[in-house]
C-alpha positions as a LaTeX table, in Angstrom:
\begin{tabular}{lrrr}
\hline
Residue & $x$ (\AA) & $y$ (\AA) & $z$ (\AA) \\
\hline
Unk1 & 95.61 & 113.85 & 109.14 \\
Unk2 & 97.42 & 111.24 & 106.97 \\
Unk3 & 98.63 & 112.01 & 103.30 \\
Unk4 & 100.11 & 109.30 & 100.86 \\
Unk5 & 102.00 & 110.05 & 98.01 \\
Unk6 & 101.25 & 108.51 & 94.57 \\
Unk7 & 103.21 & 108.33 & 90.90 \\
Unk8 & 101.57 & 110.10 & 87.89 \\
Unk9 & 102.68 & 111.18 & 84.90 \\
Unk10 & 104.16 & 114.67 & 85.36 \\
Unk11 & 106.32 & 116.40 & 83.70 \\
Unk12 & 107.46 & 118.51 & 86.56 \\
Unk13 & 106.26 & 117.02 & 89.93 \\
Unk14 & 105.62 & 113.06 & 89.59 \\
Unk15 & 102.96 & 112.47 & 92.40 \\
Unk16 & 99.93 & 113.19 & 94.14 \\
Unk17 & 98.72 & 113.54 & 97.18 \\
Unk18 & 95.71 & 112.04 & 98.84 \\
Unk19 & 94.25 & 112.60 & 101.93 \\
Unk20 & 92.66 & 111.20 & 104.88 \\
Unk21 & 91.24 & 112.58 & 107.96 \\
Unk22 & 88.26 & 112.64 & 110.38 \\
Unk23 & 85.96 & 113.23 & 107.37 \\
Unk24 & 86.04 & 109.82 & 105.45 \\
Unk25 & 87.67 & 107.09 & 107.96 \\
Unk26 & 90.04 & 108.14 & 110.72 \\
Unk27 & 88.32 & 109.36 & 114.20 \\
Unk28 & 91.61 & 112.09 & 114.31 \\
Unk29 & 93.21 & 114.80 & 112.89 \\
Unk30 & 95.86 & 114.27 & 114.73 \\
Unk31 & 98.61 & 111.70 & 113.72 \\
Unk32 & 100.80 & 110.76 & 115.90 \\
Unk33 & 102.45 & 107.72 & 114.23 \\
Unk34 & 102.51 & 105.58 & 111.27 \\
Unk35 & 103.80 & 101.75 & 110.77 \\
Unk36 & 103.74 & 99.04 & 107.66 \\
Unk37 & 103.22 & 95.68 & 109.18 \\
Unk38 & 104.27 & 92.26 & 107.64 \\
Unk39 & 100.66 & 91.78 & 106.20 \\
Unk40 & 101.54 & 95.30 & 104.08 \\
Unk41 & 98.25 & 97.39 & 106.18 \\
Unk42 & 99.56 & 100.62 & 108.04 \\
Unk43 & 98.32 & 101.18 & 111.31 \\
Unk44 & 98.14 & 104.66 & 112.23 \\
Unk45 & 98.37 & 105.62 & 116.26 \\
Unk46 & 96.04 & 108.95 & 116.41 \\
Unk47 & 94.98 & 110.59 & 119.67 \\
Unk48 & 91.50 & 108.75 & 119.96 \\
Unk49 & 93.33 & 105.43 & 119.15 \\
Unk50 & 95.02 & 102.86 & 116.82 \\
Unk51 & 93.72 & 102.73 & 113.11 \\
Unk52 & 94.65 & 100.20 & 110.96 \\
Unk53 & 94.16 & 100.72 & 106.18 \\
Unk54 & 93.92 & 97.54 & 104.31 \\
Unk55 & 94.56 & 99.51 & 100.81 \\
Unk56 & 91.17 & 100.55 & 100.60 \\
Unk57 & 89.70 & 101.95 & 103.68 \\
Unk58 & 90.40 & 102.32 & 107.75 \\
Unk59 & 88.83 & 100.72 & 110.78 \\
Unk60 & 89.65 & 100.66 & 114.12 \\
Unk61 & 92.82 & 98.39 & 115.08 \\
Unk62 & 90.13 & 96.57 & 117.50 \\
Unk63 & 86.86 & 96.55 & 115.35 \\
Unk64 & 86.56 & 93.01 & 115.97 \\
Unk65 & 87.55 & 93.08 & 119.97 \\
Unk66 & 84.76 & 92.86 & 122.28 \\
Unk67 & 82.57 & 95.99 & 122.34 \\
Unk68 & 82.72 & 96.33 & 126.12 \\
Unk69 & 87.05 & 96.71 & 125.48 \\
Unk70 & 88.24 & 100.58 & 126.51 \\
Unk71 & 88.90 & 102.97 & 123.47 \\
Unk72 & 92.84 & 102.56 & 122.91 \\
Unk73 & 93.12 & 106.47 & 123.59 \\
Unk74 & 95.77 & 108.95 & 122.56 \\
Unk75 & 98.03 & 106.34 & 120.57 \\
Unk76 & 101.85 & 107.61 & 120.40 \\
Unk77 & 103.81 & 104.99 & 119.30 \\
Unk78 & 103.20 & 101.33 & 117.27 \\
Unk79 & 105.59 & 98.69 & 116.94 \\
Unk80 & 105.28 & 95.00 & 115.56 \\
Unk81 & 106.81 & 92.11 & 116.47 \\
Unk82 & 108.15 & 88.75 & 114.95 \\
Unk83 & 105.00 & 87.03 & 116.66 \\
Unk84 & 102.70 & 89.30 & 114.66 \\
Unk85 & 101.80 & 90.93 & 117.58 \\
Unk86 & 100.78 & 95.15 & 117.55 \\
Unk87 & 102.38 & 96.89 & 120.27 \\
Unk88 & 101.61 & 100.31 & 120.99 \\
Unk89 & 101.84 & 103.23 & 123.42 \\
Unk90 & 99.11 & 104.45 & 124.96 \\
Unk91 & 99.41 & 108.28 & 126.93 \\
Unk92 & 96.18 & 106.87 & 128.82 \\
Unk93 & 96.57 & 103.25 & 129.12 \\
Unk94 & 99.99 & 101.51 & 129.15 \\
Unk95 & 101.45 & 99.00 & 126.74 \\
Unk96 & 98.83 & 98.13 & 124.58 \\
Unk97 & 99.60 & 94.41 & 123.00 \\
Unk98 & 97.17 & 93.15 & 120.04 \\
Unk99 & 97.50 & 89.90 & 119.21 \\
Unk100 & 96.32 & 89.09 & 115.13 \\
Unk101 & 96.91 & 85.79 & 115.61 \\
Unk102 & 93.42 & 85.07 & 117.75 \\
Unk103 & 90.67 & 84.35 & 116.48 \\
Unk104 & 89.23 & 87.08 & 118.77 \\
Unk105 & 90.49 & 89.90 & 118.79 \\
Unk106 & 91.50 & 91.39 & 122.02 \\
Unk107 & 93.52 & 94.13 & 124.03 \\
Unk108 & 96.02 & 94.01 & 127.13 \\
Unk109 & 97.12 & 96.31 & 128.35 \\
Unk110 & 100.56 & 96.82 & 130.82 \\
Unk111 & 101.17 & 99.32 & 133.11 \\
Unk112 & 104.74 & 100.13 & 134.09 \\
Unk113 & 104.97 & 100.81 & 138.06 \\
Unk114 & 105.80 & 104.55 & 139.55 \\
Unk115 & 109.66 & 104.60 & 139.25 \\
Unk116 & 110.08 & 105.27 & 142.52 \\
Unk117 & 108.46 & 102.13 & 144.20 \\
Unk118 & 111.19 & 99.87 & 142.75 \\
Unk119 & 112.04 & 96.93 & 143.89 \\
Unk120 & 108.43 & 96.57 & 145.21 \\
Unk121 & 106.27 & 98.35 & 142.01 \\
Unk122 & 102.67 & 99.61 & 142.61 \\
Unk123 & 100.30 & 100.44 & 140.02 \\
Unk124 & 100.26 & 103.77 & 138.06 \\
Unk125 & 97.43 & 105.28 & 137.84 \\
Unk126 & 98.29 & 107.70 & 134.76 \\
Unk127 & 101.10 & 105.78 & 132.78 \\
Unk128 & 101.44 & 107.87 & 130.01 \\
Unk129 & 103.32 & 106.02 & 128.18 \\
Unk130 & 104.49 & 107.35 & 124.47 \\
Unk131 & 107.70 & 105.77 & 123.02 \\
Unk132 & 108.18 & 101.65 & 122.40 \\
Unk133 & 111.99 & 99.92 & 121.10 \\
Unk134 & 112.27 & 96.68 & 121.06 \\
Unk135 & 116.38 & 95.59 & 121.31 \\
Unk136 & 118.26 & 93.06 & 119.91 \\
Unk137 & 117.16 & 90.19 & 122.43 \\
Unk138 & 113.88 & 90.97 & 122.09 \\
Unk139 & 113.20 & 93.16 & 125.09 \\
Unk140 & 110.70 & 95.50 & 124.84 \\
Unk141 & 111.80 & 99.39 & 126.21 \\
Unk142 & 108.92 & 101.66 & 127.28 \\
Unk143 & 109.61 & 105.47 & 127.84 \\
Unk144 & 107.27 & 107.36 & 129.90 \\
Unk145 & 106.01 & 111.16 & 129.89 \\
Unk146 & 107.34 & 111.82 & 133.51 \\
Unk147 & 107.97 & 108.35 & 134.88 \\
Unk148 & 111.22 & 107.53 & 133.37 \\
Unk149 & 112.15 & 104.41 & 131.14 \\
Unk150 & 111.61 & 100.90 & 131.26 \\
Unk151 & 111.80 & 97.42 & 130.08 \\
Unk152 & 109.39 & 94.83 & 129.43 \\
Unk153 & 109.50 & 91.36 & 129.14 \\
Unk154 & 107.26 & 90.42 & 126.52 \\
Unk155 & 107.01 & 86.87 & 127.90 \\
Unk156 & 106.85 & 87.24 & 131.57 \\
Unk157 & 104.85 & 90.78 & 131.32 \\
Unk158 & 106.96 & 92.21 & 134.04 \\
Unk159 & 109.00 & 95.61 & 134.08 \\
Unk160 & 112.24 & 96.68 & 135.16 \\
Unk161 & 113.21 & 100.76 & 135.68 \\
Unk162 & 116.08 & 101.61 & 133.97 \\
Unk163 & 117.67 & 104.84 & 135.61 \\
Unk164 & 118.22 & 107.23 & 133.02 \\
Unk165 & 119.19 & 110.45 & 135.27 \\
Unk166 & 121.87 & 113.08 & 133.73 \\
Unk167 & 122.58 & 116.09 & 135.19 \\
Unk168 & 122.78 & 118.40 & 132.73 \\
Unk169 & 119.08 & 117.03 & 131.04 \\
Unk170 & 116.26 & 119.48 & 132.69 \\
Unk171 & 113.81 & 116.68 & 132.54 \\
Unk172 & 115.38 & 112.93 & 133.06 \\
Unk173 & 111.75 & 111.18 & 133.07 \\
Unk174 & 109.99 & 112.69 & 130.12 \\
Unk175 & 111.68 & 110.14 & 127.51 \\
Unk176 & 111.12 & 112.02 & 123.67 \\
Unk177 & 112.32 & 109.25 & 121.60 \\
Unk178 & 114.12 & 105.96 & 121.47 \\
Unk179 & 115.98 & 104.31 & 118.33 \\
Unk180 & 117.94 & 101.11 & 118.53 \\
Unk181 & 121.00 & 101.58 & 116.16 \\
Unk182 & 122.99 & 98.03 & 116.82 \\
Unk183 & 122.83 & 95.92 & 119.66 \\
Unk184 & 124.96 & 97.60 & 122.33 \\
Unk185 & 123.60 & 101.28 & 120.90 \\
Unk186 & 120.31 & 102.37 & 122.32 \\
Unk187 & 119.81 & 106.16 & 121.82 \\
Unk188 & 117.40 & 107.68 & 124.28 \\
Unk189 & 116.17 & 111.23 & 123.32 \\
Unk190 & 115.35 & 113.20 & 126.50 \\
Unk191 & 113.56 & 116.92 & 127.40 \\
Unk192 & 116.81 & 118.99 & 127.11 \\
Unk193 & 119.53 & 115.78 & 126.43 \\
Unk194 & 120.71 & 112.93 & 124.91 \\
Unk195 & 122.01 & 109.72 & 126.44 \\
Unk196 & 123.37 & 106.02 & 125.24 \\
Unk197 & 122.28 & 102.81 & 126.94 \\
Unk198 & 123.88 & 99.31 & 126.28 \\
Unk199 & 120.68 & 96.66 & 126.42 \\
Unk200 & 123.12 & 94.30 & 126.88 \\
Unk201 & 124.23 & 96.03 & 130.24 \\
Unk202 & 122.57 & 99.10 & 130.44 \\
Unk203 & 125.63 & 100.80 & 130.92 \\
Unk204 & 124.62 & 104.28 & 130.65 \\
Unk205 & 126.40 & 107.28 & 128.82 \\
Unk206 & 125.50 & 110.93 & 128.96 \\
Unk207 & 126.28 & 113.29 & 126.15 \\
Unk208 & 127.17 & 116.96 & 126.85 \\
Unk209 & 126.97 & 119.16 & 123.89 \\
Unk210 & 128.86 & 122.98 & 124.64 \\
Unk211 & 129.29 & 125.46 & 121.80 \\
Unk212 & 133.02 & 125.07 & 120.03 \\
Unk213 & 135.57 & 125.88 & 122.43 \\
Unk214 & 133.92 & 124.35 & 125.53 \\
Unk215 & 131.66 & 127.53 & 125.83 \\
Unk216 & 128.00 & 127.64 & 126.36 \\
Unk217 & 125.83 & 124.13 & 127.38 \\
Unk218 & 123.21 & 123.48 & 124.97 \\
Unk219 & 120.08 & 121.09 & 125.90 \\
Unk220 & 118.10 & 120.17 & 122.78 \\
Unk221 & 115.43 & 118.04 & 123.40 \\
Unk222 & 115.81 & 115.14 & 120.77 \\
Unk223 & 112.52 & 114.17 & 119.43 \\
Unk224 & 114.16 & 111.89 & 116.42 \\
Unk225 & 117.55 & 109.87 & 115.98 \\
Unk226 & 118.17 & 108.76 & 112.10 \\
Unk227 & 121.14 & 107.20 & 110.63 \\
Unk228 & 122.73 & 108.66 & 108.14 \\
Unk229 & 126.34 & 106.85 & 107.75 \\
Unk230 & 128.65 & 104.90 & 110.02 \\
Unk231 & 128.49 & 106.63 & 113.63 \\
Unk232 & 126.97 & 109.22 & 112.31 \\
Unk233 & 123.11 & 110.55 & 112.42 \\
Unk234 & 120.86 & 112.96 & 111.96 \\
Unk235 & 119.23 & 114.42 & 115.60 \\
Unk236 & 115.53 & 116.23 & 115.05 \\
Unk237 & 115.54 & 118.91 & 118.23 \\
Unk238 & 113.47 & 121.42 & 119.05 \\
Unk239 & 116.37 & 123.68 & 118.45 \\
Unk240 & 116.69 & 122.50 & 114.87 \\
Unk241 & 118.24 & 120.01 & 112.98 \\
Unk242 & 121.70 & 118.55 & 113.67 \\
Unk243 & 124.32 & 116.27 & 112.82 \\
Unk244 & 125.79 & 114.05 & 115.34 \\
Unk245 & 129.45 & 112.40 & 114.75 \\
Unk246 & 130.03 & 109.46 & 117.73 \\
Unk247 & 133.67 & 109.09 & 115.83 \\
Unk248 & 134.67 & 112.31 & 116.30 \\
Unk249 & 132.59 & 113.35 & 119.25 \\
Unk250 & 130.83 & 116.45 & 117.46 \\
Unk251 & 127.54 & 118.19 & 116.55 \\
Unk252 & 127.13 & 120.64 & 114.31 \\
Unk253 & 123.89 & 122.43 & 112.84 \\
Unk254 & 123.03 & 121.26 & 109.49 \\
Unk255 & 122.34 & 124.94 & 107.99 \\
Unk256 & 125.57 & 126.47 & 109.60 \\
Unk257 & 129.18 & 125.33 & 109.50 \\
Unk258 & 129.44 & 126.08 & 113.47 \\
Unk259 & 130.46 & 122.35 & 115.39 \\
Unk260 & 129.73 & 121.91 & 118.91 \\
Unk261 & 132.11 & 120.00 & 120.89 \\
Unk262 & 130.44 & 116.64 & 122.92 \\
Unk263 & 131.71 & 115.49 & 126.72 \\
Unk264 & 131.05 & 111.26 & 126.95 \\
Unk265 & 130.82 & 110.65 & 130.54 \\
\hline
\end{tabular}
């Protein structure tokens, strides 16, 4: 279900909502994700595929594709590009890529190979694939539900595995979130941790969070990295909301004064 939020004049609360949902133009409840493109259209990934609103009214990111094209599926991520391309992340199919340049529309789709069967890849059969980054060179970084994280080269199609295993995260492989904060800063947001990867070496570093004091290990699984000032951000867990400080290598809970020491190694 999408909402947007428009001025009127109010006295008290300037805006109103309005809605849309399975009953006049999306085939979902369910919202997953939301992007503005360059054109100004949002395209909204749902979990029976990629919808795109021209201002007035939704219709399928593909209405124009070939009928006998497979549905896009559950649609967790969406991306553009400088090439005004639509990249998105499908649980079911891959790396979708949509191309608005053609004249016909059409879908391809990339698989990233089990992580395991590097350096000779095979074919996954379930990719579920669910968060996209591109980095500062232009690199496209895929992370998986299970299979671990990835790049893709957007021009040659192929992937590379990019180990992301830390000891202290339950779940290494099931990648909840990716943001790109400068060139050498990529923060990967795993089941029960958080680590740092450089693109531009993919040196890797692993963040330990313990209570104050060194005491008890915390995991939070980071679902969402913002900025909010320099080095500093705001982490969305599943154990609440935090603030992370790279300067002074703390994290402390937004609605208590408690900090939590953080181990780099």
């Amino acid at each position: 279900m999408l909402f947007t939020v428009q001025p009127v004049c109010a006295q008290y609360f300037p805006y109103t909502f309005q809605t849309w949902d399975a009953n006049n133009g999306l085939s979902s409840n369910y919202c997953n994700t939301i992007l503005q493109g360059a054109n100004g259209y949002l395209y909204v990934g749902t979990n029976n595929g990629l919808y795109v609103f021209n201002g007035s009214n939704f219709k399928n990111a593909t209405h124009q594709a070939a009928s006998e094209l497979i549905s896009e599926g559950n649609v967790e991520d969406v991306l553009t590009d400088v090439y005004n391309r639509i990249w998105f992340a499908s649980i079911e199919h891959g790396v979708g890529l949509i191309n608005l340049n053609e004249r016909k529309i059409s879908i391809q789709y990339f698989v990233p190979p089990p992580a395991d069967s590097f350096p000779n890849p095979q074919i996954l059969n379930n990719s579920r694939v669910s968060k996209l980054c591109f980095d500062s060179k232009g690199n496209l970084w895929v992370g998986t539900r299970g299979n671990g994280l990835f790049t893709l080269d957007t021009l040659t199609k192929k992937f590379m595995y990019v180990p992301v295993e830390n000891s202290t995260a339950t779940y290494n492989k099931h990648i909840r979130s990716l943001f790109l904060y400068k060139p050498d800063t990529l923060f990967v947001g795993l089941i029960n941790g958080l680590s740092i990867i450089n693109p531009l070496n993919n040196n890797i570093t692993h963040l330990t969070m313990h209570l104050a004091g060194g005491g008890e290990l915390i995991r939070p699984t980071v679902r969402k990295v913002l900025p909010w000032a320099a080095d500093s951000f705001m982490l969305a867990t599943d154990r609440g909301t935090y603030w992370l400080s790279l300067h002074n290598q703390t994290l402390g809970n937004i609605y208590s004064d408690s900090i939590r020491k953080i181990n780099f190694r």
